[in-house]
Amino acid sequence: MSTTDCTRGFWYSKEKYSSTIVSQFDLVCQRKVWKSTSKTVFFLGRLCGAVSFGQLSDRFGRRPMFFVGAAILLVAGSIAAAAQNIYMFLPMYFLQGLAHTGIFLVAFTLSTELVGPKYRLFVGIMNQMFYSVGYMTLSGMAYLLRDWRYLELAITLPVVLFATYWWFLPESVRWLLSHNRNEDAQKYLQEAAATNGTKLPPSITESLQDGKTVEKSRTYHFLDLVRTWAMAKITLNICFNWFVNALVYYGLSLNTENLAGDPYLNFCIAGAVEIPAYILCIVFLNKVGRRIPLVISMCVGGIACILSGTIPINDNSDIKTLTIVLAMTGKFFITASYAIVYLLASEVYPTVVRNIGMGVSSMSARIAGILVPTMLDLKSIWTPLPLVMFGSLSIVAGILAMLLPETTGKPLPQLLEDVSNKNRKR
């Protein structure tokens, strides 16, 4: 049978969405491929952001790269909202992905480096909890602002508020000490001490440094993450866990539109189930450690993911409810594991390569994000196939997590030698 183009254009249903990039740029029929391509481009940007911001923030500092990311996010989002075609939209979508990942990684690393072991868990988890708050807020904003251009501006313009951070956001003292910038580190420490009503001795930076500084001629790269066998084992394991976590997380998130019920409500619930997962992490991780909860959450999340995909959806309301419950259970546990592996990664990598390590680990997660839209299309072969694959990989990653070191209550390593020495002591 021969087919012809729709010569009189297209009519789009506005029952759920008023205006989207699909309806705006006619991403249907022969142009339908651009829909999945746009998602891939966004995750490709996140991959590049993970690599570039990780390397640059370890070289130039956390603070300047935070503001660079905010500036890119503001400019790219504003231009994307005014895009007249998909070719103008995609480069800005790429830059949004790049800056989004870059600024989050830098902020997460900086926040965990600014506090002691007692507060690392709380600070790290709270960072990600606000991610979930944004997740739920987005569903409400999308429900009220049915036009994608207004929605794009609504999620972009608040970035302007980051300009106020210029006057009070400090640089990482750990980064300053590792790069022998003692005077700057001393300034931040004295300011913090004054705020807390205490005094620090002038030699505090020397005692904290303990001789652990970067050689002036020494530049660290991602190859340092696998230069020694001790570092390689940790890096490969962390990267695989991040890859699988992202695969399941984004797979379940993007699959909400295929679940029964209202897409806005399902998206909001998918964000809401993350909050109790984070709260449980705050309550238990300092008591039972990082490793065992990571293993349990990965395995249970994988099982729930498999079950949610294999139960056939029909008109039975109980079956529909069960599939949603299982999908959200998987989202709950994979969110917990994502939070744990984020925190664990920030604690096992030495300061001199911490942001590089976080960037490379995040890069593996972005590769998963790139693959997710394509893997979800495998449902045309067998409907449960994508979620069965996600769940099976989650169980494998959970088992491998048993090989990771426990970091609860332990000081952050400064140099690469600290990791090797710790492993030799074991």
CSV table of C-alpha atoms in Angstrom, one decimal:
chain,number,residue,atom,x,y,z
A,1,MET,CA,0.0,0.0,0.0
A,2,SER,CA,1.2,3.5,-0.8
A,3,THR,CA,1.1,6.4,1.6
A,4,THR,CA,1.0,10.1,1.1
A,5,ASP,CA,1.8,13.1,3.3
A,6,CYS,CA,-1.1,14.9,5.1
A,7,THR,CA,-1.4,17.7,2.6
A,8,ARG,CA,-3.8,19.7,4.8
A,9,GLY,CA,-1.6,19.6,7.9
A,10,PHE,CA,-2.3,18.1,11.3
A,11,TRP,CA,-4.9,18.5,14.1
A,12,TYR,CA,-3.8,17.7,17.6
A,13,SER,CA,-5.9,16.7,20.6
A,14,LYS,CA,-5.8,19.2,23.4
A,15,GLU,CA,-7.5,17.0,26.0
A,16,LYS,CA,-4.3,16.5,28.1
A,17,TYR,CA,-1.8,18.9,26.6
A,18,SER,CA,-2.4,22.3,25.1
A,19,SER,CA,0.9,22.8,23.3
A,20,THR,CA,4.0,20.6,23.1
A,21,ILE,CA,7.1,20.5,21.0
A,22,VAL,CA,5.5,17.6,19.1
A,23,SER,CA,2.5,19.7,18.1
A,24,GLN,CA,4.5,22.9,17.7
A,25,PHE,CA,7.1,21.4,15.4
A,26,ASP,CA,4.9,18.6,13.9
A,27,LEU,CA,7.0,15.7,15.2
A,28,VAL,CA,4.7,13.1,13.8
A,29,CYS,CA,4.7,10.6,10.9
A,30,GLN,CA,8.1,10.9,9.1
A,31,ARG,CA,9.3,13.4,11.7
A,32,LYS,CA,8.4,11.2,14.7
A,33,VAL,CA,12.0,10.2,15.2
A,34,TRP,CA,12.8,13.7,16.4
A,35,LYS,CA,10.7,13.0,19.6
A,36,SER,CA,13.0,10.3,20.9
A,37,THR,CA,16.0,12.1,19.4
A,38,SER,CA,15.3,15.2,21.6
A,39,LYS,CA,15.4,13.0,24.7
A,40,THR,CA,18.6,11.5,23.6
A,41,VAL,CA,20.2,14.9,22.9
A,42,PHE,CA,19.2,16.1,26.4
A,43,PHE,CA,20.9,13.1,28.0
A,44,LEU,CA,23.9,13.4,25.7
A,45,GLY,CA,24.2,17.0,27.1
A,46,ARG,CA,24.0,15.6,30.6
A,47,LEU,CA,26.8,13.2,29.7
A,48,CYS,CA,29.1,16.0,28.5
A,49,GLY,CA,28.2,18.1,31.5
A,50,ALA,CA,29.2,15.3,33.9
A,51,VAL,CA,32.6,14.9,32.2
A,52,SER,CA,33.4,18.5,31.6
A,53,PHE,CA,32.2,20.0,34.9
A,54,GLY,CA,33.8,17.2,36.9
A,55,GLN,CA,37.2,17.8,35.3
A,56,LEU,CA,37.0,21.7,35.4
A,57,SER,CA,35.7,21.9,39.0
A,58,ASP,CA,38.6,19.8,40.3
A,59,ARG,CA,41.0,22.1,38.4
A,60,PHE,CA,39.5,25.5,38.9
A,61,GLY,CA,37.3,25.0,42.0
A,62,ARG,CA,33.7,24.2,42.8
A,63,ARG,CA,32.4,27.8,43.2
A,64,PRO,CA,33.3,29.3,39.8
A,65,MET,CA,31.9,26.2,37.9
A,66,PHE,CA,28.6,26.5,39.9
A,67,PHE,CA,28.1,30.0,38.5
A,68,VAL,CA,29.1,29.0,35.0
A,69,GLY,CA,26.5,26.2,35.1
A,70,ALA,CA,23.8,28.6,36.3
A,71,ALA,CA,24.6,31.1,33.5
A,72,ILE,CA,24.4,28.4,30.8
A,73,LEU,CA,21.2,27.1,32.2
A,74,LEU,CA,19.6,30.5,32.2
A,75,VAL,CA,20.6,31.5,28.6
A,76,ALA,CA,19.9,28.1,27.1
A,77,GLY,CA,16.5,27.7,28.7
A,78,SER,CA,15.4,31.2,27.6
A,79,ILE,CA,16.5,30.7,24.0
A,80,ALA,CA,14.8,27.2,24.0
A,81,ALA,CA,11.5,28.8,25.0
A,82,ALA,CA,11.7,31.0,21.9
A,83,ALA,CA,12.8,28.3,19.5
A,84,GLN,CA,11.0,28.4,16.1
A,85,ASN,CA,11.9,24.9,15.0
A,86,ILE,CA,13.4,21.7,16.3
A,87,TYR,CA,16.8,22.6,14.8
A,88,MET,CA,17.0,25.7,17.0
A,89,PHE,CA,15.5,23.9,20.0
A,90,LEU,CA,17.9,20.8,20.1
A,91,PRO,CA,21.2,22.7,20.7
A,92,MET,CA,19.7,24.6,23.6
A,93,TYR,CA,18.2,21.4,25.0
A,94,PHE,CA,21.7,19.9,24.8
A,95,LEU,CA,23.1,22.9,26.8
A,96,GLN,CA,20.3,22.6,29.3
A,97,GLY,CA,21.3,19.0,29.9
A,98,LEU,CA,25.0,19.9,30.2
A,99,ALA,CA,24.4,22.7,32.7
A,100,HIS,CA,21.8,20.8,34.7
A,101,THR,CA,24.1,17.9,35.4
A,102,GLY,CA,27.1,20.1,35.9
A,103,ILE,CA,25.6,22.4,38.4
A,104,PHE,CA,24.0,19.6,40.4
A,105,LEU,CA,27.2,17.6,40.6
A,106,VAL,CA,29.2,20.7,41.7
A,107,ALA,CA,26.6,21.6,44.3
A,108,PHE,CA,26.4,18.1,45.7
A,109,THR,CA,30.2,17.7,45.9
A,110,LEU,CA,30.7,21.2,47.4
A,111,SER,CA,28.0,20.6,50.1
A,112,THR,CA,29.4,17.3,51.2
A,113,GLU,CA,32.9,18.8,51.4
A,114,LEU,CA,31.8,21.7,53.5
A,115,VAL,CA,30.6,19.5,56.4
A,116,GLY,CA,32.1,16.8,58.7
A,117,PRO,CA,31.3,13.1,58.6
A,118,LYS,CA,28.4,13.5,61.1
A,119,TYR,CA,26.5,15.8,58.7
A,120,ARG,CA,27.5,14.4,55.3
A,121,LEU,CA,24.5,12.0,55.2
A,122,PHE,CA,21.9,14.7,56.0
A,123,VAL,CA,23.4,17.3,53.6
A,124,GLY,CA,23.8,14.8,50.8
A,125,ILE,CA,20.3,13.3,51.1
A,126,MET,CA,18.6,16.8,51.5
A,127,ASN,CA,20.2,17.8,48.2
A,128,GLN,CA,18.5,15.0,46.4
A,129,MET,CA,15.2,15.4,48.4
A,130,PHE,CA,14.8,18.9,46.9
A,131,TYR,CA,15.3,17.2,43.5
A,132,SER,CA,12.1,15.3,44.3
A,133,VAL,CA,10.4,18.4,45.4
A,134,GLY,CA,11.2,19.9,42.0
A,135,TYR,CA,9.9,16.7,40.4
A,136,MET,CA,6.5,17.1,42.0
A,137,THR,CA,6.4,20.8,41.4
A,138,LEU,CA,7.0,20.2,37.7
A,139,SER,CA,3.9,18.1,37.4
A,140,GLY,CA,1.8,20.8,39.0
A,141,MET,CA,3.4,23.5,36.8
A,142,ALA,CA,2.8,21.4,33.7
A,143,TYR,CA,-0.8,20.9,34.7
A,144,LEU,CA,-1.4,24.6,35.1
A,145,LEU,CA,0.8,25.8,32.2
A,146,ARG,CA,-0.3,23.6,29.3
A,147,ASP,CA,1.8,25.5,26.8
A,148,TRP,CA,5.4,24.2,26.6
A,149,ARG,CA,6.9,27.6,26.1
A,150,TYR,CA,5.5,29.0,29.3
A,151,LEU,CA,6.5,25.9,31.1
A,152,GLU,CA,10.1,26.2,29.7
A,153,LEU,CA,10.3,29.8,31.0
A,154,ALA,CA,8.7,28.9,34.4
A,155,ILE,CA,11.5,26.3,35.1
A,156,THR,CA,14.3,28.5,33.7
A,157,LEU,CA,13.8,32.0,35.1
A,158,PRO,CA,14.2,31.0,38.8
A,159,VAL,CA,17.8,30.3,38.0
A,160,VAL,CA,18.3,34.1,38.3
A,161,LEU,CA,18.0,33.6,42.1
A,162,PHE,CA,21.3,31.8,42.1
A,163,ALA,CA,22.9,35.2,41.5
A,164,THR,CA,22.4,35.9,45.2
A,165,TYR,CA,24.7,33.0,46.0
A,166,TRP,CA,27.7,35.1,44.8
A,167,TRP,CA,27.9,36.9,48.2
A,168,PHE,CA,27.7,33.9,50.5
A,169,LEU,CA,28.6,30.7,48.7
A,170,PRO,CA,32.1,29.6,49.9
A,171,GLU,CA,34.7,27.6,48.0
A,172,SER,CA,35.3,24.1,49.3
A,173,VAL,CA,37.9,24.3,52.1
A,174,ARG,CA,39.0,20.7,51.3
A,175,TRP,CA,39.7,21.7,47.7
A,176,LEU,CA,41.6,24.8,48.7
A,177,LEU,CA,43.7,22.8,51.2
A,178,SER,CA,44.4,20.0,48.6
A,179,HIS,CA,45.7,22.8,46.2
A,180,ASN,CA,47.8,24.5,48.9
A,181,ARG,CA,45.7,27.6,49.0
A,182,ASN,CA,46.0,27.9,52.8
A,183,GLU,CA,45.2,31.6,53.1
A,184,ASP,CA,41.8,31.3,51.3
A,185,ALA,CA,41.0,28.2,53.4
A,186,GLN,CA,42.0,30.0,56.6
A,187,LYS,CA,39.6,32.9,55.7
A,188,TYR,CA,36.6,30.6,55.2
A,189,LEU,CA,37.4,28.6,58.3
A,190,GLN,CA,37.7,31.7,60.5
A,191,GLU,CA,34.4,33.1,59.1
A,192,ALA,CA,32.7,29.8,60.0
A,193,ALA,CA,34.3,29.8,63.4
A,194,ALA,CA,33.2,33.4,64.1
A,195,THR,CA,29.6,32.5,63.1
A,196,ASN,CA,29.7,29.6,65.6
A,197,GLY,CA,31.2,31.8,68.3
A,198,THR,CA,34.5,29.9,68.4
A,199,LYS,CA,38.2,30.7,67.7
A,200,LEU,CA,40.6,28.7,65.6
A,201,PRO,CA,44.4,28.7,66.0
A,202,PRO,CA,46.3,30.3,63.1
A,203,SER,CA,48.0,27.0,62.3
A,204,ILE,CA,44.6,25.2,61.8
A,205,THR,CA,45.1,24.8,58.0
A,206,GLU,CA,48.5,23.2,58.5
A,207,SER,CA,47.1,20.7,61.0
A,208,LEU,CA,44.2,19.9,58.6
A,209,GLN,CA,46.4,19.6,55.6
A,210,ASP,CA,48.7,17.1,57.4
A,211,GLY,CA,51.1,17.3,54.5
A,212,LYS,CA,48.5,16.2,51.9
A,213,THR,CA,48.8,18.7,49.1
A,214,VAL,CA,48.8,18.4,45.4
A,215,GLU,CA,52.2,18.8,43.7
A,216,LYS,CA,52.2,22.1,41.8
A,217,SER,CA,53.1,20.4,38.6
A,218,ARG,CA,50.5,17.6,39.1
A,219,THR,CA,47.3,17.7,37.1
A,220,TYR,CA,44.7,15.0,37.7
A,221,HIS,CA,42.7,13.4,35.0
A,222,PHE,CA,40.0,10.7,34.7
A,223,LEU,CA,42.7,8.1,34.1
A,224,ASP,CA,43.8,8.5,37.7
A,225,LEU,CA,40.5,6.8,38.7
A,226,VAL,CA,41.8,3.5,37.3
A,227,ARG,CA,45.6,4.1,37.7
A,228,THR,CA,45.8,1.7,40.7
A,229,TRP,CA,43.9,-1.6,41.1
A,230,ALA,CA,42.3,-0.3,44.4
A,231,MET,CA,40.9,2.8,42.6
A,232,ALA,CA,39.9,0.8,39.5
A,233,LYS,CA,37.8,-1.7,41.5
A,234,ILE,CA,35.9,1.1,43.2
A,235,THR,CA,35.5,3.2,40.1
A,236,LEU,CA,34.2,0.4,37.8
A,237,ASN,CA,31.8,-0.8,40.5
A,238,ILE,CA,30.4,2.7,41.3
A,239,CYS,CA,30.1,3.5,37.6
A,240,PHE,CA,28.1,0.3,36.9
A,241,ASN,CA,25.8,0.9,39.9
A,242,TRP,CA,25.2,4.5,38.6
A,243,PHE,CA,24.5,3.2,35.1
A,244,VAL,CA,21.9,0.7,36.3
A,245,ASN,CA,20.4,3.2,38.8
A,246,ALA,CA,19.8,5.7,36.1
A,247,LEU,CA,18.5,3.1,33.7
A,248,VAL,CA,15.8,2.0,36.2
A,249,TYR,CA,15.1,5.5,37.5
A,250,TYR,CA,14.6,7.1,34.1
A,251,GLY,CA,13.0,4.0,32.7
A,252,LEU,CA,10.3,4.1,35.4
A,253,SER,CA,10.0,7.9,35.2
A,254,LEU,CA,9.6,8.0,31.4
A,255,ASN,CA,7.3,5.0,31.5
A,256,THR,CA,4.7,6.8,33.7
A,257,GLU,CA,2.9,8.0,30.6
A,258,ASN,CA,2.3,4.4,29.7
A,259,LEU,CA,0.7,3.6,33.1
A,260,ALA,CA,-3.1,3.6,33.5
A,261,GLY,CA,-4.6,6.8,34.9
A,262,ASP,CA,-3.9,10.5,34.6
A,263,PRO,CA,-0.3,11.2,33.4
A,264,TYR,CA,0.1,14.4,35.6
A,265,LEU,CA,-1.0,12.5,38.7
A,266,ASN,CA,1.2,9.5,38.0
A,267,PHE,CA,4.2,11.8,37.4
A,268,CYS,CA,3.5,13.6,40.7
A,269,ILE,CA,3.1,10.3,42.6
A,270,ALA,CA,6.4,9.1,41.1
A,271,GLY,CA,8.1,12.1,42.6
A,272,ALA,CA,6.2,11.8,45.9
A,273,VAL,CA,7.3,8.3,46.6
A,274,GLU,CA,10.9,9.5,46.6
A,275,ILE,CA,10.5,11.7,49.7
A,276,PRO,CA,9.9,8.8,52.2
A,277,ALA,CA,12.8,6.9,50.5
A,278,TYR,CA,15.1,9.8,51.3
A,279,ILE,CA,13.7,10.2,54.8
A,280,LEU,CA,14.4,6.5,55.5
A,281,CYS,CA,18.0,7.0,54.2
A,282,ILE,CA,18.5,9.9,56.7
A,283,VAL,CA,17.2,7.8,59.6
A,284,PHE,CA,19.1,4.6,58.9
A,285,LEU,CA,22.2,5.1,56.8
A,286,ASN,CA,24.4,6.4,59.7
A,287,LYS,CA,23.2,3.5,61.9
A,288,VAL,CA,23.5,0.5,59.5
A,289,GLY,CA,26.0,1.9,56.9
A,290,ARG,CA,25.8,2.6,53.2
A,291,ARG,CA,26.6,-0.7,51.6
A,292,ILE,CA,24.0,-3.1,52.9
A,293,PRO,CA,21.0,-0.7,52.3
A,294,LEU,CA,22.4,-0.1,48.8
A,295,VAL,CA,22.4,-3.9,48.1
A,296,ILE,CA,18.8,-4.4,49.5
A,297,SER,CA,17.3,-1.4,47.7
A,298,MET,CA,18.8,-2.3,44.3
A,299,CYS,CA,17.6,-5.9,44.6
A,300,VAL,CA,14.1,-5.2,45.9
A,301,GLY,CA,13.7,-2.3,43.4
A,302,GLY,CA,14.8,-4.6,40.6
A,303,ILE,CA,12.2,-7.3,41.6
A,304,ALA,CA,9.4,-4.7,41.8
A,305,CYS,CA,10.4,-3.4,38.3
A,306,ILE,CA,10.2,-6.8,36.8
A,307,LEU,CA,6.8,-7.6,38.3
A,308,SER,CA,5.4,-4.2,37.2
A,309,GLY,CA,6.3,-5.0,33.6
A,310,THR,CA,5.2,-8.6,33.5
A,311,ILE,CA,1.6,-8.1,34.8
A,312,PRO,CA,-0.6,-7.7,31.8
A,313,ILE,CA,-2.7,-4.5,31.8
A,314,ASN,CA,-6.4,-4.9,31.1
A,315,ASP,CA,-9.6,-3.1,32.0
A,316,ASN,CA,-9.6,-4.6,35.5
A,317,SER,CA,-9.2,-1.7,37.9
A,318,ASP,CA,-7.5,-3.8,40.5
A,319,ILE,CA,-4.9,-4.9,38.0
A,320,LYS,CA,-4.3,-1.3,36.9
A,321,THR,CA,-3.8,-0.3,40.5
A,322,LEU,CA,-1.4,-3.2,41.1
A,323,THR,CA,0.8,-2.2,38.2
A,324,ILE,CA,1.0,1.4,39.4
A,325,VAL,CA,1.8,0.2,43.0
A,326,LEU,CA,4.5,-2.1,41.8
A,327,ALA,CA,6.0,0.6,39.5
A,328,MET,CA,6.0,3.1,42.4
A,329,THR,CA,7.5,0.5,44.7
A,330,GLY,CA,10.3,0.1,42.2
A,331,LYS,CA,10.7,3.9,42.1
A,332,PHE,CA,10.8,4.1,45.9
A,333,PHE,CA,13.6,1.6,46.2
A,334,ILE,CA,15.6,2.8,43.2
A,335,THR,CA,15.4,6.3,44.5
A,336,ALA,CA,16.8,5.1,47.8
A,337,SER,CA,19.7,3.3,46.0
A,338,TYR,CA,20.3,6.4,43.9
A,339,ALA,CA,20.7,8.5,47.0
A,340,ILE,CA,23.0,6.0,48.6
A,341,VAL,CA,25.3,5.5,45.6
A,342,TYR,CA,25.5,9.3,45.2
A,343,LEU,CA,26.6,9.7,48.8
A,344,LEU,CA,28.9,6.6,48.7
A,345,ALA,CA,30.6,7.9,45.6
A,346,SER,CA,31.3,11.3,47.1
A,347,GLU,CA,32.9,9.5,50.1
A,348,VAL,CA,35.1,6.9,48.4
A,349,TYR,CA,36.7,9.2,45.8
A,350,PRO,CA,39.7,11.3,47.1
A,351,THR,CA,39.4,15.1,47.2
A,352,VAL,CA,41.9,15.6,44.3
A,353,VAL,CA,39.7,13.5,41.9
A,354,ARG,CA,36.4,13.7,43.7
A,355,ASN,CA,34.5,15.8,41.2
A,356,ILE,CA,36.3,13.9,38.3
A,357,GLY,CA,35.1,10.7,39.9
A,358,MET,CA,31.6,12.0,40.4
A,359,GLY,CA,31.6,13.3,36.8
A,360,VAL,CA,32.7,10.0,35.3
A,361,SER,CA,30.2,8.1,37.5
A,362,SER,CA,27.5,10.5,36.4
A,363,MET,CA,28.7,10.1,32.8
A,364,SER,CA,27.8,6.4,33.0
A,365,ALA,CA,24.4,7.3,34.3
A,366,ARG,CA,23.9,9.7,31.3
A,367,ILE,CA,24.8,6.9,29.0
A,368,ALA,CA,22.0,5.0,30.6
A,369,GLY,CA,19.7,8.0,30.1
A,370,ILE,CA,20.6,8.1,26.4
A,371,LEU,CA,19.7,4.4,26.1
A,372,VAL,CA,16.4,4.6,28.0
A,373,PRO,CA,14.2,6.1,25.2
A,374,THR,CA,15.5,3.5,22.8
A,375,MET,CA,15.1,0.6,25.3
A,376,LEU,CA,11.6,1.6,26.1
A,377,ASP,CA,10.8,1.1,22.4
A,378,LEU,CA,11.7,-2.6,22.8
A,379,LYS,CA,8.2,-3.0,24.1
A,380,SER,CA,7.2,-3.4,20.5
A,381,ILE,CA,9.0,-6.8,20.6
A,382,TRP,CA,7.6,-7.9,23.9
A,383,THR,CA,5.8,-5.5,26.2
A,384,PRO,CA,7.5,-6.4,29.5
A,385,LEU,CA,11.0,-6.6,27.9
A,386,PRO,CA,12.3,-3.1,28.9
A,387,LEU,CA,11.3,-3.3,32.6
A,388,VAL,CA,12.5,-6.9,32.8
A,389,MET,CA,15.9,-5.8,31.5
A,390,PHE,CA,16.0,-2.9,33.9
A,391,GLY,CA,15.0,-5.1,36.9
A,392,SER,CA,17.5,-7.8,36.1
A,393,LEU,CA,20.4,-5.4,35.8
A,394,SER,CA,19.4,-3.8,39.1
A,395,ILE,CA,19.7,-7.1,40.9
A,396,VAL,CA,23.1,-7.8,39.4
A,397,ALA,CA,24.3,-4.3,40.4
A,398,GLY,CA,23.0,-4.8,43.9
A,399,ILE,CA,25.0,-8.0,44.3
A,400,LEU,CA,28.2,-6.4,43.0
A,401,ALA,CA,27.7,-3.5,45.5
A,402,MET,CA,28.7,-5.9,48.2
A,403,LEU,CA,32.3,-5.4,47.0
A,404,LEU,CA,32.3,-1.7,47.7
A,405,PRO,CA,34.0,-0.3,50.9
A,406,GLU,CA,31.9,0.9,53.9
A,407,THR,CA,32.4,4.7,54.4
A,408,THR,CA,30.1,5.5,57.3
A,409,GLY,CA,31.7,7.8,59.9
A,410,LYS,CA,35.1,7.7,58.2
A,411,PRO,CA,37.1,10.8,57.1
A,412,LEU,CA,37.1,11.7,53.4
A,413,PRO,CA,40.3,10.6,51.6
A,414,GLN,CA,42.4,13.5,50.3
A,415,LEU,CA,44.9,11.9,47.9
A,416,LEU,CA,44.9,8.7,45.7
A,417,GLU,CA,47.4,7.1,48.1
A,418,ASP,CA,44.8,7.3,50.9
A,419,VAL,CA,42.6,4.8,49.0
A,420,SER,CA,45.4,2.4,48.3
A,421,ASN,CA,46.6,2.6,52.0
A,422,LYS,CA,43.2,1.9,53.3
A,423,ASN,CA,42.8,-1.1,51.1
A,424,ARG,CA,46.3,-2.4,52.1
A,425,LYS,CA,45.3,-2.0,55.8
A,426,ARG,CA,42.2,-4.2,55.3
